Coordinates of C-alpha atoms in Angstrom, one line a residue:
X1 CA 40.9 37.6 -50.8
X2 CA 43.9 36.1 -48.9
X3 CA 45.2 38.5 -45.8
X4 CA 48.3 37.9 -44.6
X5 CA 49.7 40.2 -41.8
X6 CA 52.4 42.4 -42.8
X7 CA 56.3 40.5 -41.7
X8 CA 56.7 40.6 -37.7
X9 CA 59.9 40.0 -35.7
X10 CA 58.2 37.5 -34.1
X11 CA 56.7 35.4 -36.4
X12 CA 59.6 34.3 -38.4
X13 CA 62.4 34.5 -34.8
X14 CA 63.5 30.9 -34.0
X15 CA 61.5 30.6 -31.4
X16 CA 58.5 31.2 -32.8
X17 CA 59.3 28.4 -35.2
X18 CA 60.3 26.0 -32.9
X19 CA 56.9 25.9 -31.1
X20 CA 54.9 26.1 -34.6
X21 CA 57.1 23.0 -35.8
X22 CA 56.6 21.3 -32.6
X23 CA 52.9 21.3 -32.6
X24 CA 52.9 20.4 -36.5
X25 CA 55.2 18.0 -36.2
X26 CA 52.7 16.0 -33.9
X27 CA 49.1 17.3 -35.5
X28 CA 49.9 18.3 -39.3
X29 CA 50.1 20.8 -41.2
X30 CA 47.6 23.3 -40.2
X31 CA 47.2 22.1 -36.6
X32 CA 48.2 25.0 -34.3
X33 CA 47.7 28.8 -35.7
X34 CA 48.3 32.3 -34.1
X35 CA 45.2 33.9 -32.2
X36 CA 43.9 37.2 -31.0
X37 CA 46.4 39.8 -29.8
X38 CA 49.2 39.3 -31.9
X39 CA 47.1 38.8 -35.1
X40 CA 45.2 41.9 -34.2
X41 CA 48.0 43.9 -33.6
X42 CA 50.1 43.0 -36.2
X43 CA 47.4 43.7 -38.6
X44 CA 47.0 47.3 -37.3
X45 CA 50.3 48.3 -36.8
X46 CA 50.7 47.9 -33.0
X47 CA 53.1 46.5 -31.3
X48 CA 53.0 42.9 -29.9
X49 CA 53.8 41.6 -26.2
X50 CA 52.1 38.3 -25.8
X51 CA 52.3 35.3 -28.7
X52 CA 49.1 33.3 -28.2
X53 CA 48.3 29.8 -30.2
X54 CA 45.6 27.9 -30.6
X55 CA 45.3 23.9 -31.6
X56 CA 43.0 21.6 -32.4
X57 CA 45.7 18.7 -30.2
X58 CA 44.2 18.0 -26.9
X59 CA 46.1 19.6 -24.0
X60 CA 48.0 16.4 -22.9
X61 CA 49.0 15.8 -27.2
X62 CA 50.4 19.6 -26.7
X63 CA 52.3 18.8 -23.7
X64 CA 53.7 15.7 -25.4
X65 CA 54.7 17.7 -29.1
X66 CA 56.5 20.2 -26.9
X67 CA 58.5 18.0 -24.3
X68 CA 59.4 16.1 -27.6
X69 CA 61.0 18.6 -29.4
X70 CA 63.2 19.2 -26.3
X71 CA 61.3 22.1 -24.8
X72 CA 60.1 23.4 -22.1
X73 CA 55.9 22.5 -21.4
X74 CA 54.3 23.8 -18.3
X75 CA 50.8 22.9 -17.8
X76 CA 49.3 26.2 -17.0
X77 CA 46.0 25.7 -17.2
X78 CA 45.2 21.7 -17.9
X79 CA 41.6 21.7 -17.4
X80 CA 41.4 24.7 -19.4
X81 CA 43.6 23.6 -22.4
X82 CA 45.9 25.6 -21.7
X83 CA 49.8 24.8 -21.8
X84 CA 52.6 27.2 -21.7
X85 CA 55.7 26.3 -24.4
X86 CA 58.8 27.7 -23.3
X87 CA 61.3 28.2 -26.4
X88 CA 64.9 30.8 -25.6
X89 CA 63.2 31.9 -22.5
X90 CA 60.4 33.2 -24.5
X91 CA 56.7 31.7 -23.6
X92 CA 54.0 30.4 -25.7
X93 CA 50.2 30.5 -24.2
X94 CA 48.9 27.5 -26.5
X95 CA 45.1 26.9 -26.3
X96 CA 43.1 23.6 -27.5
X97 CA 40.0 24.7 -29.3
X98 CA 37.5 25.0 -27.1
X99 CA 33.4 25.6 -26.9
X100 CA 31.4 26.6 -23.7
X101 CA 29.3 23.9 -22.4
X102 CA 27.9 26.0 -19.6
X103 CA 28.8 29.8 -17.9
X104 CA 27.6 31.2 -15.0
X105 CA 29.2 34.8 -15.5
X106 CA 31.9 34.6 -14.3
X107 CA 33.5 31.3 -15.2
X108 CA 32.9 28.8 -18.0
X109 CA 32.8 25.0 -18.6
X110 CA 34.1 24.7 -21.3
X111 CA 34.4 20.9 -23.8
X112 CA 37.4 20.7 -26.6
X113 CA 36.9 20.9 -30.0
X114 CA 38.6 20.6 -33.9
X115 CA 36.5 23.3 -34.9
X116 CA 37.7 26.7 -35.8
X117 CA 34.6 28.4 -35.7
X118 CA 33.1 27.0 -32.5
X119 CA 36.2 28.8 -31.1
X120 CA 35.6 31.6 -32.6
X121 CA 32.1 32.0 -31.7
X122 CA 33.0 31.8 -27.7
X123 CA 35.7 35.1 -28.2
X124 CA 34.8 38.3 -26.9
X125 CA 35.2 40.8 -29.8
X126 CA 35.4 39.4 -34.0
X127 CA 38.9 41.6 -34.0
X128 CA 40.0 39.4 -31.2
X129 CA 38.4 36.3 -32.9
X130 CA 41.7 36.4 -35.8
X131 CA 43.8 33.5 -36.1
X132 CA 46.8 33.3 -38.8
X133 CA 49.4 30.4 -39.8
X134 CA 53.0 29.7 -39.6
X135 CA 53.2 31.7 -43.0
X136 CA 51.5 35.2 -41.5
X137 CA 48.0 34.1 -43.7
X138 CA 45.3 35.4 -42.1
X139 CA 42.0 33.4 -41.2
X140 CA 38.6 35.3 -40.1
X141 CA 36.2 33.1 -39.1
X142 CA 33.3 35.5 -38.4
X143 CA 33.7 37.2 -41.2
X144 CA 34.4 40.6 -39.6
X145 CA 37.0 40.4 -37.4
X146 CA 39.7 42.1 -40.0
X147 CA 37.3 44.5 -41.3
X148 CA 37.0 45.6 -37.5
X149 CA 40.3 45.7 -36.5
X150 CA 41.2 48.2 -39.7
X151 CA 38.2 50.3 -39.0
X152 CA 38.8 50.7 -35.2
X153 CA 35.6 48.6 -34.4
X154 CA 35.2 46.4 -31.2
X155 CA 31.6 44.4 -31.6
X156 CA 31.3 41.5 -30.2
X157 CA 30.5 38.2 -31.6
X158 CA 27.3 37.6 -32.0
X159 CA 24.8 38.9 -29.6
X160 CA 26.3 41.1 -27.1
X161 CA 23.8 40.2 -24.4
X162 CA 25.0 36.8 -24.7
X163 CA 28.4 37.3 -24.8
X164 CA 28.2 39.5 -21.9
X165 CA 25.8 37.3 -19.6
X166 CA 29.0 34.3 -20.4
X167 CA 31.2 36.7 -18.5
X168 CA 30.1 40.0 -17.1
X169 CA 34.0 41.1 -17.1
X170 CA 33.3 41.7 -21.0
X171 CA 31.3 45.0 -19.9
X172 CA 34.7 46.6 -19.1
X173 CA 36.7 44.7 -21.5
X174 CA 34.6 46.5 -24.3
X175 CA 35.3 50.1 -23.1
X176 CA 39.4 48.9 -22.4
X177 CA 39.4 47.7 -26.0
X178 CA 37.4 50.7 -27.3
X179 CA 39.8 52.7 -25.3
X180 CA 42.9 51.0 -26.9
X181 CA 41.9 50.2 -30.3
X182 CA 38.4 52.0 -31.2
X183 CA 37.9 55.4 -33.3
X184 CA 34.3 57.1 -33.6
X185 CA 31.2 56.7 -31.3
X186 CA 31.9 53.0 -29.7
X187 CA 28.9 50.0 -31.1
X188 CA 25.8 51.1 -30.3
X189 CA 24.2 47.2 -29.5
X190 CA 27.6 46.8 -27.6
X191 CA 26.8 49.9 -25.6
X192 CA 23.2 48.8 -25.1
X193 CA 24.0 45.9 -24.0
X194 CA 26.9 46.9 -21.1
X195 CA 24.2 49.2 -19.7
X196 CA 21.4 46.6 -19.7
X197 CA 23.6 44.3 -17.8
X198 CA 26.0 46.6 -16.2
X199 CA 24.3 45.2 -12.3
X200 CA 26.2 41.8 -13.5
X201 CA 29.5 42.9 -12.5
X202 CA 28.9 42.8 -9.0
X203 CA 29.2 39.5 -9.4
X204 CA 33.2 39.7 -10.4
X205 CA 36.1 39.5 -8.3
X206 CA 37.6 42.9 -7.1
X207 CA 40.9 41.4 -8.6
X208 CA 39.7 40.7 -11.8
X209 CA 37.8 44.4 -11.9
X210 CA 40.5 46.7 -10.5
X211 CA 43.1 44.9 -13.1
X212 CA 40.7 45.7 -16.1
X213 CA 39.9 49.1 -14.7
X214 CA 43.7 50.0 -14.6
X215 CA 44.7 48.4 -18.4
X216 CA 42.1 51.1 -19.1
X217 CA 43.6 54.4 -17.9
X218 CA 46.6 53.0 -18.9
X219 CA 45.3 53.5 -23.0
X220 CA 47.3 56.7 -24.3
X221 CA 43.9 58.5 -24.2
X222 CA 41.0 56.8 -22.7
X223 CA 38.3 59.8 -22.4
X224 CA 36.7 58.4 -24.9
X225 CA 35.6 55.2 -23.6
X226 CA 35.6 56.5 -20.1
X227 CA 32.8 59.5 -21.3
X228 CA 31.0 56.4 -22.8
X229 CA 31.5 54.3 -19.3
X230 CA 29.9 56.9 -17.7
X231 CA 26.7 57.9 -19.6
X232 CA 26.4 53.9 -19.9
X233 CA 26.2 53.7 -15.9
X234 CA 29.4 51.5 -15.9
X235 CA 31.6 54.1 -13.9
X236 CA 29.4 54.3 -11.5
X237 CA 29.4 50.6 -10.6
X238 CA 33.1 50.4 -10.6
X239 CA 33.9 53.3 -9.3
X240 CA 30.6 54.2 -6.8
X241 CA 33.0 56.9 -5.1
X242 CA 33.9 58.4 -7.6
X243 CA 33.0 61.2 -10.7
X244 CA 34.1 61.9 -14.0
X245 CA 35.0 65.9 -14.4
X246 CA 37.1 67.8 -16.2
X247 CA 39.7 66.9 -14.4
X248 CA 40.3 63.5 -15.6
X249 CA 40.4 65.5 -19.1
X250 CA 43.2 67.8 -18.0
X251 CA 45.1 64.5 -16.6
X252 CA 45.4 62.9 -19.9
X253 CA 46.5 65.9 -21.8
X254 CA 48.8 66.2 -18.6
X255 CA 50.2 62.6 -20.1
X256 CA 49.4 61.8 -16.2
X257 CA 50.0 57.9 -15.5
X258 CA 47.1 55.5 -14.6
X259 CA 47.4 55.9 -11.1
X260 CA 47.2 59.7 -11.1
X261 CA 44.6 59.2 -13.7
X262 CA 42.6 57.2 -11.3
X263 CA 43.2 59.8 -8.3
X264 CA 41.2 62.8 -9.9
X265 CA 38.1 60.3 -10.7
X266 CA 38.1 60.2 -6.6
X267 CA 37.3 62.3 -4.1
X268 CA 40.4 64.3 -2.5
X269 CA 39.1 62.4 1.1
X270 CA 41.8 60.4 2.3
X271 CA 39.2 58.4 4.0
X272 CA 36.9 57.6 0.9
X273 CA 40.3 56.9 -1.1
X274 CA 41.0 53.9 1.4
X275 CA 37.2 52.3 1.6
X276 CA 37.9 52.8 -2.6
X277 CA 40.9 51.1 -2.7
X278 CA 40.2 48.3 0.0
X279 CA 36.4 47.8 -2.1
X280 CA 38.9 47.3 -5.4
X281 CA 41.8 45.3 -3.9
X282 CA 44.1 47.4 -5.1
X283 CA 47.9 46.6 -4.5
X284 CA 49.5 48.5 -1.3
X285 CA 51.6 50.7 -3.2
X286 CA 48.6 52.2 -5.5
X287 CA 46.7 52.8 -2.4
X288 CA 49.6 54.6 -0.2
X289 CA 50.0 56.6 -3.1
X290 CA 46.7 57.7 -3.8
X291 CA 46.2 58.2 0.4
X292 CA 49.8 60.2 -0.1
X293 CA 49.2 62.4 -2.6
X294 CA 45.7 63.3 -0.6
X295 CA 47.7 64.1 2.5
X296 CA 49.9 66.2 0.8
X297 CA 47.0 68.0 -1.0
X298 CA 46.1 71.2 1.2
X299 CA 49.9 72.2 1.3
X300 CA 50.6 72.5 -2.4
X301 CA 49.5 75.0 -4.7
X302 CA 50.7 75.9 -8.3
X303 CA 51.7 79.5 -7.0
X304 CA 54.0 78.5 -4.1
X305 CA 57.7 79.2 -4.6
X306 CA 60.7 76.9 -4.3
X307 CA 61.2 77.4 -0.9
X308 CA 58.0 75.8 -0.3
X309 CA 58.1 73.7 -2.7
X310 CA 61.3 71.9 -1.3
X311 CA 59.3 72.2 2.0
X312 CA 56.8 70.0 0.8
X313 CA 58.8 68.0 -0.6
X314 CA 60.6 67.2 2.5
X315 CA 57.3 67.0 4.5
X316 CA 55.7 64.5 2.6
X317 CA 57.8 62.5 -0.6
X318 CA 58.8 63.4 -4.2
X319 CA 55.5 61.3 -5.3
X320 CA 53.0 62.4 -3.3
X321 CA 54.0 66.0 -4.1
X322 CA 54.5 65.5 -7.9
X323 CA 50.8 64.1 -7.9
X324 CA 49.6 66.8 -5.8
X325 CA 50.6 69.2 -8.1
X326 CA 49.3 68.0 -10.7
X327 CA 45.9 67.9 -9.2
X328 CA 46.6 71.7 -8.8
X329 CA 47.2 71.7 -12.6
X330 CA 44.4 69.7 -13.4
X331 CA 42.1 72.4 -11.8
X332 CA 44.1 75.5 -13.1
X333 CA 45.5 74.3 -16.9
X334 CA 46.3 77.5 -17.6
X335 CA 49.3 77.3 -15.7
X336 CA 51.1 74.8 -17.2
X337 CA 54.7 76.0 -17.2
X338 CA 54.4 76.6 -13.0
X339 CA 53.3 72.5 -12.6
X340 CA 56.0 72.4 -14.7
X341 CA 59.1 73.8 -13.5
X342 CA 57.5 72.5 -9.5
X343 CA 57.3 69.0 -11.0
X344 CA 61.0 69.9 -12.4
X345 CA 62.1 70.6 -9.3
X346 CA 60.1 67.5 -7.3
X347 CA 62.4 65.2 -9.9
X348 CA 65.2 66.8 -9.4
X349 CA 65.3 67.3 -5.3
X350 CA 66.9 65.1 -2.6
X351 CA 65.6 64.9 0.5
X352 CA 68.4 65.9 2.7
X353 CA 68.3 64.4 6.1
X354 CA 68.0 66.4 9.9
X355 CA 71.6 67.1 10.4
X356 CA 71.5 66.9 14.2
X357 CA 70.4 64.3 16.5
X358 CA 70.2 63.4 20.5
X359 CA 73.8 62.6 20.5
X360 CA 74.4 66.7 20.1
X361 CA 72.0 67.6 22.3
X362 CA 73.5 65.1 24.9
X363 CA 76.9 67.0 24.5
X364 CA 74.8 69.9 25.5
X365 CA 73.5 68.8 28.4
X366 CA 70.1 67.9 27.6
X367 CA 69.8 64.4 29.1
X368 CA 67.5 62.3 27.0
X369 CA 63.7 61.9 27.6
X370 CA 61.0 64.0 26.1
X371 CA 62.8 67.4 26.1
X372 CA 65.2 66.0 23.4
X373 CA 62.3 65.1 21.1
X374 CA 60.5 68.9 21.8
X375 CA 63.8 70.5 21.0
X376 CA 64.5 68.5 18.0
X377 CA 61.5 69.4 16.3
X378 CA 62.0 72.5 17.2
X379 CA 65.8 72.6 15.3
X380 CA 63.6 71.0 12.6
X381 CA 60.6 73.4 11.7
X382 CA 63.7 76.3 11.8
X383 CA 65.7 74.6 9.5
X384 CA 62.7 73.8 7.2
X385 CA 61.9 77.3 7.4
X386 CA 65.2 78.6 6.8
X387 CA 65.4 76.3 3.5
X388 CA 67.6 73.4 5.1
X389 CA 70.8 75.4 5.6
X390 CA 73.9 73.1 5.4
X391 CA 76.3 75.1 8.0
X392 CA 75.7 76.0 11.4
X393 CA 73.9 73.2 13.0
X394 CA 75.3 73.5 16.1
X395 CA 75.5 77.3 16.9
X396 CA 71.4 77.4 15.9
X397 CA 70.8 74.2 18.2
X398 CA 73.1 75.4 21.0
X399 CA 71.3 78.6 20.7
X400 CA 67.6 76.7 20.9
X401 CA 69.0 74.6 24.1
X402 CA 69.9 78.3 25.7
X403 CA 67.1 79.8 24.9
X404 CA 64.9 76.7 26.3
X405 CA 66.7 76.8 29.9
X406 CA 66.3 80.6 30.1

């Protein structure tokens, strides 16, 4: 039975076009079809981000098919077989056919090839292994690749050990994808196979591990696959700080993002958070955040009012205190509409700045040095206390500045 995937924006834009009738133009008819993502997704309904291609022309004949149809070819990845067709600012990943000649689990040599199949074989998962023409038809080399994608299965091709020993990433790319795309209990060789083999990813980058590990929690609801991560011993080995609870439960119903999904599968130490986020390389921001959020921890609770909630606020930043509460509502769901008018209120505050300085306190007759810097903080925790009053600065620092001298 012919599939073809149901009409997309993208297949029949201009663009699209353009690069498909480059390609063919050099190789024939049949030369260059549409692979993984895209074909998955279209097929299922989801929507699509990246166009990927694959060819049997060799990477230079791809190059040379592009630049001659007066587009843009950059050679991303050569030695790979990879080349990157740029048509209306809209880029092409285009892949010659490839087979593995050897892998060491973590990278692969890999030799070109004109065969469909031989490509296929070397994919991760048979829904990923889906390639379609020009026209939308559909082409399934292994047989089960649509069938899987329908049914919200991820196997992988052939034997998972095998697949998994070419690149041990593949241990968290199964529970991402099941995370994403799977429905019911995830494969049950798949599974067996990540735990066998789950020591393997020690030998992966941090990079490459903290970028799979965030694509996760970024799934609309990956408790799922992160339940299955766990029992499987994979957690554990990406995340040795850290422990699954009901917590990360209430987050997702929270809609939390990934980051905050990622800070209640930690511990609230400020100092374990760092050694975490140094061990995964995660970027700066992530990490201040998470360290932030810990900081501001102790002085936010679900029951405070909006005094102290704009007290926080101004103490620490809207983020930390927005994720800090809902940590608090991730222990105490039954509160919902309190995290929910604080969080309101976190959004909606501006952090007004100290409305005095040493210039005042110089017109006062405190000459600068230390005193200034005691007396402003001073002026500061009253005025925090007092809810940041916006009149009367100088009558309340004139009267700290007497009352200092006497």
């Amino acid at each position: 039975m012919t599939v073809r995937i149901p009409e997309q924006p993208w297949l029949t834009a201009s663009s699209t076009r353009a690069v498909m009738a480059a390609l063919e133009a050099f190789g024939g008819p049949g030369c260059a079809r549409f692979v993984g993502g895209c074909v998955r997704n279209a097929l299922i309904g989801q929507p699509v981000a990246d166009i990927d291609i694959a060819t049997t022309l060799t990477p230079e004949q791809t190059d040379g098919a592009i630049r001659a149809a007066g587009l843009k070819s950059v050679p991303t990845g050569i030695a790979h077989g990879t080349v990157t067709a740029v048509a209306e600012r809209r880029p092409f990943e285009i892949t010659t056919l490839r087979r593995d000649v050897s892998t060491d689990g973590r990278n692969a040599t890999v030799a070109f090839t004109d065969d469909w199949a031989e490509d296929a074989a070397r994919r991760d998962f048979r829904l990923n292994a889906l390639y379609a023409d020009a026209d939308g038809q559909v082409f399934d080399p292994t047989g089960e690749g649509i069938a899987d994608a329908l049914a919200g299965r991820i196997v992988f091709v052939g034997d998972p050990e095998t697949r998994i020993r070419e690149d041990f990433l593949r241990i968290l790319r199964f529970f991402r994808f099941h995370a994403w795309y799977g429905r019911g209990a995830p494969d049950a060789a798949a599974l067996a196979a990540c735990r066998a083999l789950a020591d393997g990813m020690t030998r992966l980058s941090a990079e490459r591990v903290s970028s799979e590990l965030m694509k996760l929690l970024s799934a609309p609801d990956p408790r799922a696959a992160v339940a299955a991560m766990d029992a499987a011993g994979v957690l554990s080995r990406v995340l040795p700080e850290g422990r699954l609870s009901s917590l990360f439960d209430a987050a997702v119903e929270q809609g939390a993002d990934p980051v905050a999904r990622l800070m209640v599968l930690l511990p609230p130490d400020e100092a374990v958070i760092r050694q975490a986020a140094a061990r995964l390389r995660l970027s700066n921001a992530v990490r201040d955040r998470l360290a932030f959020a810990v900081q501001a921890l102790p002085g936010v609770g679900l029951g405070m009012g909006d005094r102290e909630a704009r007290a926080a606020l101004y103490r620490h930043n809207a983020q930390a205190v927005s994720d800090a509460i809902r940590w608090r509502w991730a222990e105490a769901p039954d509160q919902a509409d309190e995290a929910r008018h604080l969080l309101k209120l976190a959004d909606g505050w501006t952090r007004p700045s100290l409305p005095v300085g040493g210039r005042d306190l110089a017109r006062l007759g405190v000459a600068p040095g230390p005193e200034t810097g005691r007396l402003l903080k001073a002026f500061e925790a009253g005025w925090i206390a007092e809810d940041f009053p916006v009149a009367g600065h100088a009558e309340r620092l004139a009267a700290l500045v007497s009352a200092r001298r006497g």
